[in-house]
Amino acid sequence: MYPLVFRTVFSRMDPESAHHLVVPVIRALGVWPLAPIVRALTRPDPRLQTRALGLVFDSPFGVAAGFDKNAVMTGGLHALGFGHVEIGTVTAIAQEGNPKPRLFRLIEDRALINRMGFNNAGAAAAARRLARARRRPRRTVLGANIGKSRVVDVDAATADYVQSTREVAPVADYLVVNVSSPNTPGLRGLQAVENLRPLLEAVRDAAGVTPLLVKIAPDLPDDEIGAIARLAVDLALAGIVVTNTTIAREPLTTDPVVVAAMGPGGLSGAPLRQRSLAVLRVVRAVVPEGFCVISAGGVETADDVRERLAAGADLVQGYTAFIYRGPFWARQINRALAAAL
């Protein structure tokens, strides 16, 4: 049914408009009496229960940051079977993001290009919603992804991240520092180890007992990826998220002229699969056992999830394939994972 709906309705709509159309539907699925009914249809097999970051996840498969930027769909995403939801990216200062259009589908490649620019209502608003979500008797694990406010100079980035941390860390199950989006000027420069160390130290101290991770780009050379992974271990972070979107445009089957017309932005989806897997292996070879590695990028099927787990991921995240697979995507993956046990 969903493939038909996608072809006849969603594929003809502006991608961002389509996303906004489904937000209230997913929110409604997280509210009584729908939530327990939907959850009964999607509840992961108990054998999929996973321990990481000192937390218990119903499934190793969750939603990557970017889908629920403002923490408004966490209840509905839990009802749909996801083992965790990473909200955000949120910034200390609310911002509208980049000019529209800023989200594009590459249907032949089952991919997206986005240059959203951290559009969000701000860390304080996200913190209030997370606090309400945590009071639910049954909920998913809630991560919070934080980034730099666009109006803040790179030289003042640390204070900006710390402000977001103080808002959301007390109400999040874990916290992720995003220094790898290609859509905020100067942000990726923070991945340089000499810049990243003081930033992560400050955020770590502000986060207190909340597990802290850092999210990196797939476009870095392997030696720099290894250096960041070693830095994360040295700073006693809880883990690392690999990877964010890529600025590369290969391998794609979509007409290069069409792709060029879409303009700059981060590419996500199936074309990122091999590079994301390679980065996972680089990181896992560097970090010790017990250090949490979350794998994202190009994940679409249960086979993809199993491949990431076999390569050393503790948890796996998806986003882009949700657009192409539909609302029961997590259920499909969880059932296939359980059937293979």
Coordinates of N, CA, C and O in Angstrom, one line a residue, residues 17 44-46 75 82-83 93 106 108 120 127-128 137 139 152 155 161 181 226-227 234 254 287 320-321:
S17 N 7.3 19.7 2.4 CA 5.9 19.8 2.6 C 5.3 18.4 2.9 O 4.4 18.3 3.8
P44 N 8.9 -4.6 19.3 CA 10.0 -5.5 18.9 C 10.0 -6.8 19.8 O 9.6 -6.8 20.9
D45 N 10.5 -7.9 19.2 CA 10.7 -9.1 19.9 C 11.6 -8.9 21.1 O 12.6 -8.2 21.0
P46 N 11.2 -9.4 22.3 CA 12.1 -9.2 23.5 C 13.5 -9.6 23.3 O 14.4 -9.1 24.0
G75 N 6.7 10.1 20.8 CA 5.7 9.1 21.2 C 5.2 8.3 20.0 O 5.1 7.0 20.1
F82 N 10.4 1.9 16.8 CA 11.8 2.3 16.9 C 12.4 2.1 18.3 O 11.7 2.5 19.3
G83 N 13.6 1.6 18.4 CA 14.2 1.4 19.7 C 14.8 2.6 20.4 O 15.0 2.6 21.6
I93 N 20.0 28.9 20.0 CA 19.1 29.9 19.5 C 18.2 29.4 18.4 O 18.7 28.8 17.5
L106 N 16.2 12.0 -4.5 CA 16.8 11.3 -5.6 C 16.2 9.9 -5.6 O 16.7 9.0 -5.1
E108 N 15.5 7.5 -7.8 CA 16.3 6.4 -8.4 C 17.3 5.9 -7.5 O 17.6 4.7 -7.5
N120 N 15.1 24.8 13.7 CA 14.5 24.3 14.9 C 14.1 25.4 15.8 O 14.4 26.5 15.6
A127 N 13.9 21.0 25.1 CA 14.0 20.5 26.5 C 12.7 20.3 27.2 O 12.4 19.3 27.9
R128 N 11.8 21.3 27.0 CA 10.5 21.2 27.6 C 9.7 20.0 27.0 O 9.1 19.2 27.8
P137 N 4.8 6.7 31.0 CA 5.1 5.5 31.6 C 5.8 4.5 30.7 O 6.7 3.7 31.1
R139 N 8.0 4.6 27.1 CA 8.6 5.5 26.1 C 9.9 4.9 25.5 O 10.4 3.9 26.1
V152 N 26.1 32.5 15.6 CA 27.2 32.5 16.5 C 28.5 32.2 15.7 O 28.5 31.3 14.9
D155 N 34.3 31.0 16.5 CA 35.2 31.3 17.7 C 34.4 31.2 19.0 O 35.0 31.0 20.1
Y161 N 27.4 25.7 22.3 CA 27.2 24.3 22.5 C 26.9 24.0 24.0 O 26.0 23.2 24.4
S181 N 27.6 18.5 10.2 CA 26.7 18.9 9.1 C 27.4 19.8 8.1 O 28.1 20.7 8.5
G226 N 40.2 8.1 12.7 CA 40.9 7.4 13.8 C 41.3 8.4 14.9 O 41.2 8.0 16.0
A227 N 41.8 9.5 14.5 CA 42.3 10.5 15.5 C 41.1 11.0 16.3 O 41.3 11.2 17.5
D234 N 40.0 9.2 24.8 CA 40.8 9.9 25.7 C 40.1 10.8 26.6 O 40.4 11.0 27.8
T254 N 21.1 9.0 -10.7 CA 20.3 10.2 -11.1 C 21.2 11.0 -12.0 O 22.4 11.2 -11.8
V287 N 38.6 2.0 18.8 CA 38.1 2.2 20.2 C 38.0 0.9 20.9 O 37.9 -0.2 20.3
T320 N 16.6 8.3 6.0 CA 16.1 8.5 4.6 C 15.2 7.4 4.1 O 14.2 7.7 3.4
A321 N 15.5 6.2 4.5 CA 14.7 5.1 4.0 C 13.3 5.1 4.5 O 12.4 4.5 4.0

